[in-house]
């Protein structure tokens, strides 16, 4: 029983971290309500019933919350999307709910937005799908616009922010609780290694990186019972760029990986094989012992749906 205690405490801690503040679970505020967001302040006179999203990175969160989403911008079709440009992790749900393509290839289209007649538009402050440069135009057209920054928040924090704005506090709380329950359920069925692991972004757009222990992917692995190593201090001087991941050169990647197992961000079995065959990494214990595992294509950005897919990818290699 003593051995199980640390994992239990970790899970309890992660449930707290992933759960919404108590204020979100309170009774809904009256309408109208004033919402502070990344671009200013917005007054919503009534509860939105026709929402559009110009940021596919947040669309999955809106779907998971049960928001009344009628259309979303689509990204350029790729192996990560369906033929419309909807991310695979939520494309089927969007189709089932009749969500239309607002505009394709992330090419901002004001006429398309006006044509849908939204009572709220969700936009991103950062990223390739940001339309914040068009914020004044949207205001001039009388389109209520709420700008969210997804670069520095977990999907749970974004959902909580949106739930409060949209009057979906209860739905948001239930969505996060379902996710927490799934994490706890899977954690009880797997056997993580005793040694720490490292999350690696391997040759993603010719870049190489190591996940920080505070990244969404790391927090999810920790909630499942894994010990996650970040970048060692000895390599910190070689970091080229920092976000949730520390970016370094290919030549320094071997020194940056201290975990005895490696999880590959956005990784497939083909990526696992490519890393195992990389002569620069040949002497790593994780490579010698073939302890390299994919987190799946959708793990690049964690939302409700991609988080569930990442959990399953991990569990498939570590079930008791």
PDB file of C-alpha atoms in Angstrom:
ATOM      1  CA  UNK A   1       0.000   0.000   0.000  1.00  0.00           C
ATOM      2  CA  UNK A   2       2.896   2.374   0.713  1.00  0.00           C
ATOM      3  CA  UNK A   3       4.161   2.119  -2.884  1.00  0.00           C
ATOM      4  CA  UNK A   4       0.794   3.175  -4.261  1.00  0.00           C
ATOM      5  CA  UNK A   5       0.622   6.271  -2.102  1.00  0.00           C
ATOM      6  CA  UNK A   6       2.828   8.612  -4.236  1.00  0.00           C
ATOM      7  CA  UNK A   7       0.829   7.827  -7.373  1.00  0.00           C
ATOM      8  CA  UNK A   8      -2.435   8.393  -5.522  1.00  0.00           C
ATOM      9  CA  UNK A   9      -1.211  11.745  -4.232  1.00  0.00           C
ATOM     10  CA  UNK A  10      -0.007  12.732  -7.706  1.00  0.00           C
ATOM     11  CA  UNK A  11      -3.371  11.863  -9.227  1.00  0.00           C
ATOM     12  CA  UNK A  12      -5.172  13.834  -6.554  1.00  0.00           C
ATOM     13  CA  UNK A  13      -2.929  16.807  -7.247  1.00  0.00           C
ATOM     14  CA  UNK A  14      -3.497  16.620 -11.004  1.00  0.00           C
ATOM     15  CA  UNK A  15      -7.270  16.411 -10.540  1.00  0.00           C
ATOM     16  CA  UNK A  16      -7.067  19.657  -8.595  1.00  0.00           C
ATOM     17  CA  UNK A  17      -4.875  21.253 -11.267  1.00  0.00           C
ATOM     18  CA  UNK A  18      -7.151  20.152 -14.092  1.00  0.00           C
ATOM     19  CA  UNK A  19     -10.401  21.043 -12.332  1.00  0.00           C
ATOM     20  CA  UNK A  20     -12.128  24.410 -12.751  1.00  0.00           C
ATOM     21  CA  UNK A  21     -12.254  26.957  -9.961  1.00  0.00           C
ATOM     22  CA  UNK A  22     -15.200  26.669  -7.604  1.00  0.00           C
ATOM     23  CA  UNK A  23     -16.622  29.917  -8.958  1.00  0.00           C
ATOM     24  CA  UNK A  24     -17.205  28.229 -12.317  1.00  0.00           C
ATOM     25  CA  UNK A  25     -19.461  25.674 -10.669  1.00  0.00           C
ATOM     26  CA  UNK A  26     -21.643  28.353  -9.131  1.00  0.00           C
ATOM     27  CA  UNK A  27     -25.020  29.301 -10.525  1.00  0.00           C
ATOM     28  CA  UNK A  28     -24.907  31.075 -13.855  1.00  0.00           C
ATOM     29  CA  UNK A  29     -24.629  34.825 -13.799  1.00  0.00           C
ATOM     30  CA  UNK A  30     -27.491  36.883 -15.104  1.00  0.00           C
ATOM     31  CA  UNK A  31     -27.490  38.302 -18.608  1.00  0.00           C
ATOM     32  CA  UNK A  32     -26.182  40.585 -19.918  1.00  0.00           C
ATOM     33  CA  UNK A  33     -22.665  39.848 -18.699  1.00  0.00           C
ATOM     34  CA  UNK A  34     -19.373  41.626 -19.249  1.00  0.00           C
ATOM     35  CA  UNK A  35     -16.441  39.494 -20.357  1.00  0.00           C
ATOM     36  CA  UNK A  36     -12.823  40.625 -20.152  1.00  0.00           C
ATOM     37  CA  UNK A  37     -10.609  39.035 -22.807  1.00  0.00           C
ATOM     38  CA  UNK A  38      -7.258  39.406 -24.559  1.00  0.00           C
ATOM     39  CA  UNK A  39      -8.388  42.311 -26.757  1.00  0.00           C
ATOM     40  CA  UNK A  40     -10.478  44.233 -24.255  1.00  0.00           C
ATOM     41  CA  UNK A  41     -13.984  43.899 -22.904  1.00  0.00           C
ATOM     42  CA  UNK A  42     -17.144  42.458 -24.417  1.00  0.00           C
ATOM     43  CA  UNK A  43     -20.756  42.812 -23.296  1.00  0.00           C
ATOM     44  CA  UNK A  44     -22.923  39.815 -24.187  1.00  0.00           C
ATOM     45  CA  UNK A  45     -26.583  40.776 -23.927  1.00  0.00           C
ATOM     46  CA  UNK A  46     -27.874  37.207 -24.086  1.00  0.00           C
ATOM     47  CA  UNK A  47     -26.465  33.692 -23.995  1.00  0.00           C
ATOM     48  CA  UNK A  48     -24.816  32.969 -27.387  1.00  0.00           C
ATOM     49  CA  UNK A  49     -26.584  30.426 -29.587  1.00  0.00           C
ATOM     50  CA  UNK A  50     -24.672  30.869 -32.888  1.00  0.00           C
ATOM     51  CA  UNK A  51     -20.941  30.702 -32.224  1.00  0.00           C
ATOM     52  CA  UNK A  52     -18.224  30.627 -34.881  1.00  0.00           C
ATOM     53  CA  UNK A  53     -14.562  29.815 -34.300  1.00  0.00           C
ATOM     54  CA  UNK A  54     -11.745  31.295 -36.359  1.00  0.00           C
ATOM     55  CA  UNK A  55      -9.218  29.175 -34.454  1.00  0.00           C
ATOM     56  CA  UNK A  56      -9.236  25.409 -35.066  1.00  0.00           C
ATOM     57  CA  UNK A  57      -6.933  25.041 -32.057  1.00  0.00           C
ATOM     58  CA  UNK A  58      -9.870  26.016 -29.817  1.00  0.00           C
ATOM     59  CA  UNK A  59     -12.669  24.418 -31.843  1.00  0.00           C
ATOM     60  CA  UNK A  60     -12.162  21.045 -30.161  1.00  0.00           C
ATOM     61  CA  UNK A  61     -12.554  22.640 -26.733  1.00  0.00           C
ATOM     62  CA  UNK A  62     -15.809  24.305 -27.783  1.00  0.00           C
ATOM     63  CA  UNK A  63     -17.127  20.989 -29.086  1.00  0.00           C
ATOM     64  CA  UNK A  64     -16.170  19.159 -25.898  1.00  0.00           C
ATOM     65  CA  UNK A  65     -18.049  21.775 -23.845  1.00  0.00           C
ATOM     66  CA  UNK A  66     -21.161  21.366 -25.959  1.00  0.00           C
ATOM     67  CA  UNK A  67     -21.040  24.981 -27.139  1.00  0.00           C
ATOM     68  CA  UNK A  68     -23.547  25.910 -29.885  1.00  0.00           C
ATOM     69  CA  UNK A  69     -20.898  26.008 -32.616  1.00  0.00           C
ATOM     70  CA  UNK A  70     -22.242  26.508 -36.136  1.00  0.00           C
ATOM     71  CA  UNK A  71     -19.010  26.978 -38.107  1.00  0.00           C
ATOM     72  CA  UNK A  72     -15.242  26.912 -37.730  1.00  0.00           C
ATOM     73  CA  UNK A  73     -12.309  27.998 -39.812  1.00  0.00           C
ATOM     74  CA  UNK A  74     -10.491  25.058 -41.378  1.00  0.00           C
ATOM     75  CA  UNK A  75      -6.753  24.658 -41.698  1.00  0.00           C
ATOM     76  CA  UNK A  76      -4.952  23.414 -44.802  1.00  0.00           C
ATOM     77  CA  UNK A  77      -5.704  19.698 -45.260  1.00  0.00           C
ATOM     78  CA  UNK A  78      -2.845  17.460 -44.143  1.00  0.00           C
ATOM     79  CA  UNK A  79      -2.308  14.018 -42.587  1.00  0.00           C
ATOM     80  CA  UNK A  80      -3.501  15.605 -39.301  1.00  0.00           C
ATOM     81  CA  UNK A  81      -6.889  16.621 -40.766  1.00  0.00           C
ATOM     82  CA  UNK A  82      -9.787  15.343 -42.810  1.00  0.00           C
ATOM     83  CA  UNK A  83     -10.248  16.534 -46.392  1.00  0.00           C
ATOM     84  CA  UNK A  84     -11.966  19.724 -45.199  1.00  0.00           C
ATOM     85  CA  UNK A  85      -9.134  20.756 -42.885  1.00  0.00           C
ATOM     86  CA  UNK A  86     -10.846  19.714 -39.638  1.00  0.00           C
ATOM     87  CA  UNK A  87      -8.414  18.154 -37.154  1.00  0.00           C
ATOM     88  CA  UNK A  88      -8.976  14.406 -37.031  1.00  0.00           C
ATOM     89  CA  UNK A  89      -9.415  14.238 -33.259  1.00  0.00           C
ATOM     90  CA  UNK A  90     -12.654  16.250 -33.412  1.00  0.00           C
ATOM     91  CA  UNK A  91     -13.684  16.131 -37.082  1.00  0.00           C
ATOM     92  CA  UNK A  92     -16.250  13.354 -36.593  1.00  0.00           C
ATOM     93  CA  UNK A  93     -17.883  15.161 -33.676  1.00  0.00           C
ATOM     94  CA  UNK A  94     -18.046  18.370 -35.712  1.00  0.00           C
ATOM     95  CA  UNK A  95     -19.665  16.545 -38.628  1.00  0.00           C
ATOM     96  CA  UNK A  96     -22.214  14.875 -36.351  1.00  0.00           C
ATOM     97  CA  UNK A  97     -23.224  18.282 -35.004  1.00  0.00           C
ATOM     98  CA  UNK A  98     -23.458  19.888 -38.420  1.00  0.00           C
ATOM     99  CA  UNK A  99     -20.550  22.291 -37.975  1.00  0.00           C
ATOM    100  CA  UNK A 100     -19.782  23.988 -41.283  1.00  0.00           C
ATOM    101  CA  UNK A 101     -16.495  25.236 -42.730  1.00  0.00           C
ATOM    102  CA  UNK A 102     -16.391  28.970 -42.015  1.00  0.00           C
ATOM    103  CA  UNK A 103     -13.553  29.453 -44.493  1.00  0.00           C
ATOM    104  CA  UNK A 104     -10.748  27.112 -45.706  1.00  0.00           C
ATOM    105  CA  UNK A 105      -6.962  27.182 -45.321  1.00  0.00           C
ATOM    106  CA  UNK A 106      -7.097  29.723 -42.456  1.00  0.00           C
ATOM    107  CA  UNK A 107      -7.743  32.435 -45.067  1.00  0.00           C
ATOM    108  CA  UNK A 108      -9.744  35.107 -43.235  1.00  0.00           C
ATOM    109  CA  UNK A 109     -13.030  35.833 -45.020  1.00  0.00           C
ATOM    110  CA  UNK A 110     -15.184  38.629 -43.605  1.00  0.00           C
ATOM    111  CA  UNK A 111     -18.039  37.982 -46.032  1.00  0.00           C
ATOM    112  CA  UNK A 112     -18.214  34.351 -44.946  1.00  0.00           C
ATOM    113  CA  UNK A 113     -18.353  35.393 -41.295  1.00  0.00           C
ATOM    114  CA  UNK A 114     -21.114  37.931 -41.918  1.00  0.00           C
ATOM    115  CA  UNK A 115     -23.060  35.350 -43.923  1.00  0.00           C
ATOM    116  CA  UNK A 116     -23.216  32.926 -40.992  1.00  0.00           C
ATOM    117  CA  UNK A 117     -24.753  35.651 -38.771  1.00  0.00           C
ATOM    118  CA  UNK A 118     -22.927  34.679 -35.566  1.00  0.00           C
ATOM    119  CA  UNK A 119     -23.854  36.124 -32.195  1.00  0.00           C
ATOM    120  CA  UNK A 120     -20.286  35.423 -31.001  1.00  0.00           C
ATOM    121  CA  UNK A 121     -16.948  34.865 -32.725  1.00  0.00           C
ATOM    122  CA  UNK A 122     -14.082  33.129 -30.914  1.00  0.00           C
ATOM    123  CA  UNK A 123     -10.612  34.228 -32.040  1.00  0.00           C
ATOM    124  CA  UNK A 124      -7.041  33.509 -30.992  1.00  0.00           C
ATOM    125  CA  UNK A 125      -4.531  36.111 -29.858  1.00  0.00           C
ATOM    126  CA  UNK A 126      -1.572  34.095 -31.166  1.00  0.00           C
ATOM    127  CA  UNK A 127      -0.657  31.357 -33.613  1.00  0.00           C
ATOM    128  CA  UNK A 128      -1.145  30.753 -37.314  1.00  0.00           C
ATOM    129  CA  UNK A 129      -4.923  30.829 -36.845  1.00  0.00           C
ATOM    130  CA  UNK A 130      -4.961  34.234 -35.134  1.00  0.00           C
ATOM    131  CA  UNK A 131      -7.177  36.908 -36.700  1.00  0.00           C
ATOM    132  CA  UNK A 132      -6.507  39.516 -34.036  1.00  0.00           C
ATOM    133  CA  UNK A 133      -5.256  41.860 -36.767  1.00  0.00           C
ATOM    134  CA  UNK A 134      -8.868  41.945 -38.023  1.00  0.00           C
ATOM    135  CA  UNK A 135     -10.367  42.701 -34.614  1.00  0.00           C
ATOM    136  CA  UNK A 136     -11.236  46.328 -35.435  1.00  0.00           C
ATOM    137  CA  UNK A 137     -12.906  45.226 -38.680  1.00  0.00           C
ATOM    138  CA  UNK A 138     -15.019  42.687 -36.801  1.00  0.00           C
ATOM    139  CA  UNK A 139     -16.009  45.348 -34.283  1.00  0.00           C
ATOM    140  CA  UNK A 140     -16.949  47.715 -37.111  1.00  0.00           C
ATOM    141  CA  UNK A 141     -19.249  45.031 -38.523  1.00  0.00           C
ATOM    142  CA  UNK A 142     -20.917  44.644 -35.130  1.00  0.00           C
ATOM    143  CA  UNK A 143     -19.706  41.053 -34.666  1.00  0.00           C
ATOM    144  CA  UNK A 144     -19.165  40.285 -30.955  1.00  0.00           C
ATOM    145  CA  UNK A 145     -15.624  38.907 -30.749  1.00  0.00           C
ATOM    146  CA  UNK A 146     -13.913  37.178 -27.831  1.00  0.00           C
ATOM    147  CA  UNK A 147     -10.136  36.781 -28.119  1.00  0.00           C
ATOM    148  CA  UNK A 148      -8.455  33.911 -26.261  1.00  0.00           C
ATOM    149  CA  UNK A 149      -4.739  33.217 -25.782  1.00  0.00           C
ATOM    150  CA  UNK A 150      -4.161  29.472 -26.058  1.00  0.00           C
ATOM    151  CA  UNK A 151      -0.359  29.741 -26.014  1.00  0.00           C
ATOM    152  CA  UNK A 152      -0.046  30.031 -22.232  1.00  0.00           C
ATOM    153  CA  UNK A 153      -3.032  28.065 -20.920  1.00  0.00           C
ATOM    154  CA  UNK A 154      -4.082  24.436 -20.641  1.00  0.00           C
ATOM    155  CA  UNK A 155      -7.226  23.360 -22.448  1.00  0.00           C
ATOM    156  CA  UNK A 156      -8.924  23.118 -19.053  1.00  0.00           C
ATOM    157  CA  UNK A 157      -8.102  26.758 -18.300  1.00  0.00           C
ATOM    158  CA  UNK A 158      -9.351  27.840 -21.726  1.00  0.00           C
ATOM    159  CA  UNK A 159     -12.547  25.828 -21.274  1.00  0.00           C
ATOM    160  CA  UNK A 160     -13.107  27.418 -17.871  1.00  0.00           C
ATOM    161  CA  UNK A 161     -12.632  30.905 -19.341  1.00  0.00           C
ATOM    162  CA  UNK A 162     -15.001  30.178 -22.215  1.00  0.00           C
ATOM    163  CA  UNK A 163     -17.533  28.412 -20.007  1.00  0.00           C
ATOM    164  CA  UNK A 164     -17.819  31.471 -17.783  1.00  0.00           C
ATOM    165  CA  UNK A 165     -18.248  33.754 -20.805  1.00  0.00           C
ATOM    166  CA  UNK A 166     -20.786  31.554 -22.591  1.00  0.00           C
ATOM    167  CA  UNK A 167     -22.938  30.582 -19.638  1.00  0.00           C
ATOM    168  CA  UNK A 168     -21.735  26.979 -19.877  1.00  0.00           C
ATOM    169  CA  UNK A 169     -20.225  26.724 -16.407  1.00  0.00           C
ATOM    170  CA  UNK A 170     -21.894  23.429 -15.528  1.00  0.00           C
ATOM    171  CA  UNK A 171     -21.143  21.853 -18.899  1.00  0.00           C
ATOM    172  CA  UNK A 172     -17.510  22.897 -18.635  1.00  0.00           C
ATOM    173  CA  UNK A 173     -17.173  21.439 -15.156  1.00  0.00           C
ATOM    174  CA  UNK A 174     -18.709  18.163 -16.326  1.00  0.00           C
ATOM    175  CA  UNK A 175     -16.366  17.972 -19.335  1.00  0.00           C
ATOM    176  CA  UNK A 176     -13.258  18.463 -17.208  1.00  0.00           C
ATOM    177  CA  UNK A 177     -14.553  15.962 -14.641  1.00  0.00           C
ATOM    178  CA  UNK A 178     -15.029  13.340 -17.393  1.00  0.00           C
ATOM    179  CA  UNK A 179     -11.469  13.881 -18.540  1.00  0.00           C
ATOM    180  CA  UNK A 180     -10.109  13.644 -14.993  1.00  0.00           C
ATOM    181  CA  UNK A 181     -12.052  10.426 -14.462  1.00  0.00           C
ATOM    182  CA  UNK A 182     -10.566   8.927 -17.624  1.00  0.00           C
ATOM    183  CA  UNK A 183      -7.048   9.847 -16.493  1.00  0.00           C
ATOM    184  CA  UNK A 184      -7.612   8.164 -13.133  1.00  0.00           C
ATOM    185  CA  UNK A 185      -9.194   5.103 -14.751  1.00  0.00           C
ATOM    186  CA  UNK A 186      -6.293   4.567 -17.163  1.00  0.00           C
ATOM    187  CA  UNK A 187      -3.663   5.306 -14.502  1.00  0.00           C
ATOM    188  CA  UNK A 188      -4.999   2.367 -12.518  1.00  0.00           C
ATOM    189  CA  UNK A 189      -4.501  -0.002 -15.465  1.00  0.00           C
ATOM    190  CA  UNK A 190      -0.923   0.811 -16.515  1.00  0.00           C
ATOM    191  CA  UNK A 191       2.542   0.255 -15.066  1.00  0.00           C
ATOM    192  CA  UNK A 192       4.893   3.187 -15.755  1.00  0.00           C
ATOM    193  CA  UNK A 193       8.648   2.570 -15.483  1.00  0.00           C
ATOM    194  CA  UNK A 194      10.433   3.507 -12.273  1.00  0.00           C
ATOM    195  CA  UNK A 195      12.956   5.620 -14.174  1.00  0.00           C
ATOM    196  CA  UNK A 196      12.106   9.070 -15.580  1.00  0.00           C
ATOM    197  CA  UNK A 197      11.026   9.660 -19.172  1.00  0.00           C
ATOM    198  CA  UNK A 198      11.681  12.511 -21.610  1.00  0.00           C
ATOM    199  CA  UNK A 199       9.252  13.981 -24.142  1.00  0.00           C
ATOM    200  CA  UNK A 200      11.020  14.811 -27.395  1.00  0.00           C
ATOM    201  CA  UNK A 201       9.938  16.775 -30.435  1.00  0.00           C
ATOM    202  CA  UNK A 202      11.969  14.945 -33.064  1.00  0.00           C
ATOM    203  CA  UNK A 203      12.497  16.504 -36.488  1.00  0.00           C
ATOM    204  CA  UNK A 204       9.191  18.388 -36.492  1.00  0.00           C
ATOM    205  CA  UNK A 205       9.667  20.893 -39.286  1.00  0.00           C
ATOM    206  CA  UNK A 206      13.433  20.324 -38.984  1.00  0.00           C
ATOM    207  CA  UNK A 207      13.343  21.288 -35.300  1.00  0.00           C
ATOM    208  CA  UNK A 208      14.311  19.352 -32.161  1.00  0.00           C
ATOM    209  CA  UNK A 209      13.043  19.985 -28.657  1.00  0.00           C
ATOM    210  CA  UNK A 210      12.554  18.587 -25.158  1.00  0.00           C
ATOM    211  CA  UNK A 211       9.303  19.017 -23.264  1.00  0.00           C
ATOM    212  CA  UNK A 212       9.293  21.064 -20.088  1.00  0.00           C
ATOM    213  CA  UNK A 213       7.922  19.414 -16.984  1.00  0.00           C
ATOM    214  CA  UNK A 214       5.170  22.053 -16.970  1.00  0.00           C
ATOM    215  CA  UNK A 215       4.034  21.402 -20.552  1.00  0.00           C
ATOM    216  CA  UNK A 216       0.507  19.995 -21.062  1.00  0.00           C
ATOM    217  CA  UNK A 217       1.982  16.746 -22.367  1.00  0.00           C
ATOM    218  CA  UNK A 218       4.257  16.406 -19.331  1.00  0.00           C
ATOM    219  CA  UNK A 219       1.449  17.160 -16.885  1.00  0.00           C
ATOM    220  CA  UNK A 220      -0.712  14.509 -18.512  1.00  0.00           C
ATOM    221  CA  UNK A 221       2.075  11.921 -18.299  1.00  0.00           C
ATOM    222  CA  UNK A 222       2.641  12.842 -14.658  1.00  0.00           C
ATOM    223  CA  UNK A 223      -1.062  12.405 -13.952  1.00  0.00           C
ATOM    224  CA  UNK A 224      -0.760   8.907 -15.422  1.00  0.00           C
ATOM    225  CA  UNK A 225       2.063   8.108 -12.996  1.00  0.00           C
ATOM    226  CA  UNK A 226       5.203   8.841 -15.038  1.00  0.00           C
ATOM    227  CA  UNK A 227       8.219  10.780 -13.803  1.00  0.00           C
ATOM    228  CA  UNK A 228       9.149  13.322 -16.466  1.00  0.00           C
ATOM    229  CA  UNK A 229      12.600  14.836 -16.947  1.00  0.00           C
ATOM    230  CA  UNK A 230      12.977  18.221 -18.584  1.00  0.00           C
ATOM    231  CA  UNK A 231      16.102  19.700 -20.090  1.00  0.00           C
ATOM    232  CA  UNK A 232      19.165  19.261 -17.837  1.00  0.00           C
ATOM    233  CA  UNK A 233      20.879  22.414 -16.572  1.00  0.00           C
ATOM    234  CA  UNK A 234      24.055  21.466 -18.426  1.00  0.00           C
ATOM    235  CA  UNK A 235      22.318  22.040 -21.764  1.00  0.00           C
ATOM    236  CA  UNK A 236      20.309  25.142 -20.816  1.00  0.00           C
ATOM    237  CA  UNK A 237      22.849  27.469 -22.432  1.00  0.00           C
ATOM    238  CA  UNK A 238      22.241  25.793 -25.794  1.00  0.00           C
ATOM    239  CA  UNK A 239      18.488  26.451 -25.918  1.00  0.00           C
ATOM    240  CA  UNK A 240      17.509  28.352 -29.051  1.00  0.00           C
ATOM    241  CA  UNK A 241      13.861  29.018 -28.230  1.00  0.00           C
ATOM    242  CA  UNK A 242      11.579  28.357 -25.258  1.00  0.00           C
ATOM    243  CA  UNK A 243       7.859  27.658 -24.986  1.00  0.00           C
ATOM    244  CA  UNK A 244       6.300  24.506 -23.533  1.00  0.00           C
ATOM    245  CA  UNK A 245       9.344  22.878 -25.128  1.00  0.00           C
ATOM    246  CA  UNK A 246      13.008  23.871 -25.114  1.00  0.00           C
ATOM    247  CA  UNK A 247      14.353  23.933 -28.669  1.00  0.00           C
ATOM    248  CA  UNK A 248      17.936  22.867 -29.289  1.00  0.00           C
ATOM    249  CA  UNK A 249      20.134  21.725 -32.161  1.00  0.00           C
ATOM    250  CA  UNK A 250      20.173  18.162 -33.406  1.00  0.00           C
ATOM    251  CA  UNK A 251      23.788  17.880 -32.288  1.00  0.00           C
ATOM    252  CA  UNK A 252      22.847  18.709 -28.682  1.00  0.00           C
ATOM    253  CA  UNK A 253      19.800  16.448 -28.556  1.00  0.00           C
ATOM    254  CA  UNK A 254      21.635  13.459 -27.096  1.00  0.00           C
ATOM    255  CA  UNK A 255      22.879  15.484 -24.119  1.00  0.00           C
ATOM    256  CA  UNK A 256      19.389  16.923 -23.631  1.00  0.00           C
ATOM    257  CA  UNK A 257      17.667  13.549 -23.175  1.00  0.00           C
ATOM    258  CA  UNK A 258      18.129  12.156 -19.667  1.00  0.00           C
ATOM    259  CA  UNK A 259      15.037   9.955 -19.443  1.00  0.00           C
ATOM    260  CA  UNK A 260      15.435   6.206 -19.713  1.00  0.00           C
ATOM    261  CA  UNK A 261      12.396   6.167 -21.994  1.00  0.00           C
ATOM    262  CA  UNK A 262      11.423   8.609 -24.743  1.00  0.00           C
ATOM    263  CA  UNK A 263       7.946   9.739 -25.759  1.00  0.00           C
ATOM    264  CA  UNK A 264       7.745  11.338 -29.198  1.00  0.00           C
ATOM    265  CA  UNK A 265       5.607  14.443 -29.565  1.00  0.00           C
ATOM    266  CA  UNK A 266       3.319  14.158 -32.612  1.00  0.00           C
ATOM    267  CA  UNK A 267       5.036  10.841 -33.133  1.00  0.00           C
ATOM    268  CA  UNK A 268       4.047   7.748 -35.108  1.00  0.00           C
ATOM    269  CA  UNK A 269       5.761   4.373 -35.384  1.00  0.00           C
ATOM    270  CA  UNK A 270       7.642   5.731 -38.402  1.00  0.00           C
ATOM    271  CA  UNK A 271       9.019   8.528 -36.232  1.00  0.00           C
ATOM    272  CA  UNK A 272      10.031   5.999 -33.587  1.00  0.00           C
ATOM    273  CA  UNK A 273      11.974   4.055 -36.194  1.00  0.00           C
ATOM    274  CA  UNK A 274      13.654   7.205 -37.515  1.00  0.00           C
ATOM    275  CA  UNK A 275      14.842   8.133 -34.018  1.00  0.00           C
ATOM    276  CA  UNK A 276      16.083   4.607 -33.313  1.00  0.00           C
ATOM    277  CA  UNK A 277      18.160   4.758 -36.500  1.00  0.00           C
ATOM    278  CA  UNK A 278      19.645   8.197 -35.744  1.00  0.00           C
ATOM    279  CA  UNK A 279      23.414   7.730 -35.153  1.00  0.00           C
ATOM    280  CA  UNK A 280      23.550  10.905 -33.028  1.00  0.00           C
ATOM    281  CA  UNK A 281      21.300   9.210 -30.456  1.00  0.00           C
ATOM    282  CA  UNK A 282      22.638   5.666 -30.719  1.00  0.00           C
ATOM    283  CA  UNK A 283      24.257   5.619 -27.265  1.00  0.00           C
ATOM    284  CA  UNK A 284      21.194   6.732 -25.322  1.00  0.00           C
ATOM    285  CA  UNK A 285      19.837   4.032 -22.953  1.00  0.00           C
ATOM    286  CA  UNK A 286      16.314   4.616 -24.301  1.00  0.00           C
ATOM    287  CA  UNK A 287      17.545   3.929 -27.825  1.00  0.00           C
ATOM    288  CA  UNK A 288      19.700   0.919 -26.909  1.00  0.00           C
ATOM    289  CA  UNK A 289      16.780  -0.638 -25.023  1.00  0.00           C
ATOM    290  CA  UNK A 290      14.183   0.378 -27.627  1.00  0.00           C
ATOM    291  CA  UNK A 291      12.181   2.295 -25.029  1.00  0.00           C
ATOM    292  CA  UNK A 292      10.855   4.854 -27.500  1.00  0.00           C
ATOM    293  CA  UNK A 293       7.101   5.399 -27.820  1.00  0.00           C
ATOM    294  CA  UNK A 294       4.835   7.590 -29.981  1.00  0.00           C
ATOM    295  CA  UNK A 295       2.358   9.992 -28.396  1.00  0.00           C
ATOM    296  CA  UNK A 296       0.318  10.078 -31.590  1.00  0.00           C
ATOM    297  CA  UNK A 297      -0.129  12.688 -34.342  1.00  0.00           C
ATOM    298  CA  UNK A 298      -2.649  14.799 -32.402  1.00  0.00           C
ATOM    299  CA  UNK A 299      -0.452  15.188 -29.298  1.00  0.00           C
ATOM    300  CA  UNK A 300       1.119  18.366 -30.684  1.00  0.00           C
ATOM    301  CA  UNK A 301      -1.590  20.458 -29.014  1.00  0.00           C
ATOM    302  CA  UNK A 302      -3.609  18.966 -26.169  1.00  0.00           C
ATOM    303  CA  UNK A 303      -7.347  19.535 -25.961  1.00  0.00           C
ATOM    304  CA  UNK A 304     -10.094  17.251 -24.668  1.00  0.00           C
ATOM    305  CA  UNK A 305     -10.070  14.995 -27.730  1.00  0.00           C
ATOM    306  CA  UNK A 306      -6.327  14.901 -28.438  1.00  0.00           C
ATOM    307  CA  UNK A 307      -5.725  14.400 -24.714  1.00  0.00           C
ATOM    308  CA  UNK A 308      -7.878  11.277 -24.760  1.00  0.00           C
ATOM    309  CA  UNK A 309      -5.989  10.031 -27.812  1.00  0.00           C
ATOM    310  CA  UNK A 310      -2.644  10.644 -26.105  1.00  0.00           C
ATOM    311  CA  UNK A 311      -3.837   8.746 -23.024  1.00  0.00           C
ATOM    312  CA  UNK A 312      -4.739   5.763 -25.187  1.00  0.00           C
ATOM    313  CA  UNK A 313      -1.413   5.920 -27.064  1.00  0.00           C
ATOM    314  CA  UNK A 314       0.466   5.781 -23.758  1.00  0.00           C
ATOM    315  CA  UNK A 315      -1.730   3.089 -22.258  1.00  0.00           C
ATOM    316  CA  UNK A 316      -1.305   0.816 -25.279  1.00  0.00           C
ATOM    317  CA  UNK A 317       2.386   0.404 -24.414  1.00  0.00           C
ATOM    318  CA  UNK A 318       2.202   0.228 -20.618  1.00  0.00           C
ATOM    319  CA  UNK A 319      -0.860  -1.803 -19.661  1.00  0.00           C
ATOM    320  CA  UNK A 320      -0.340  -4.176 -16.754  1.00  0.00           C
TER     321      UNK A 320
END
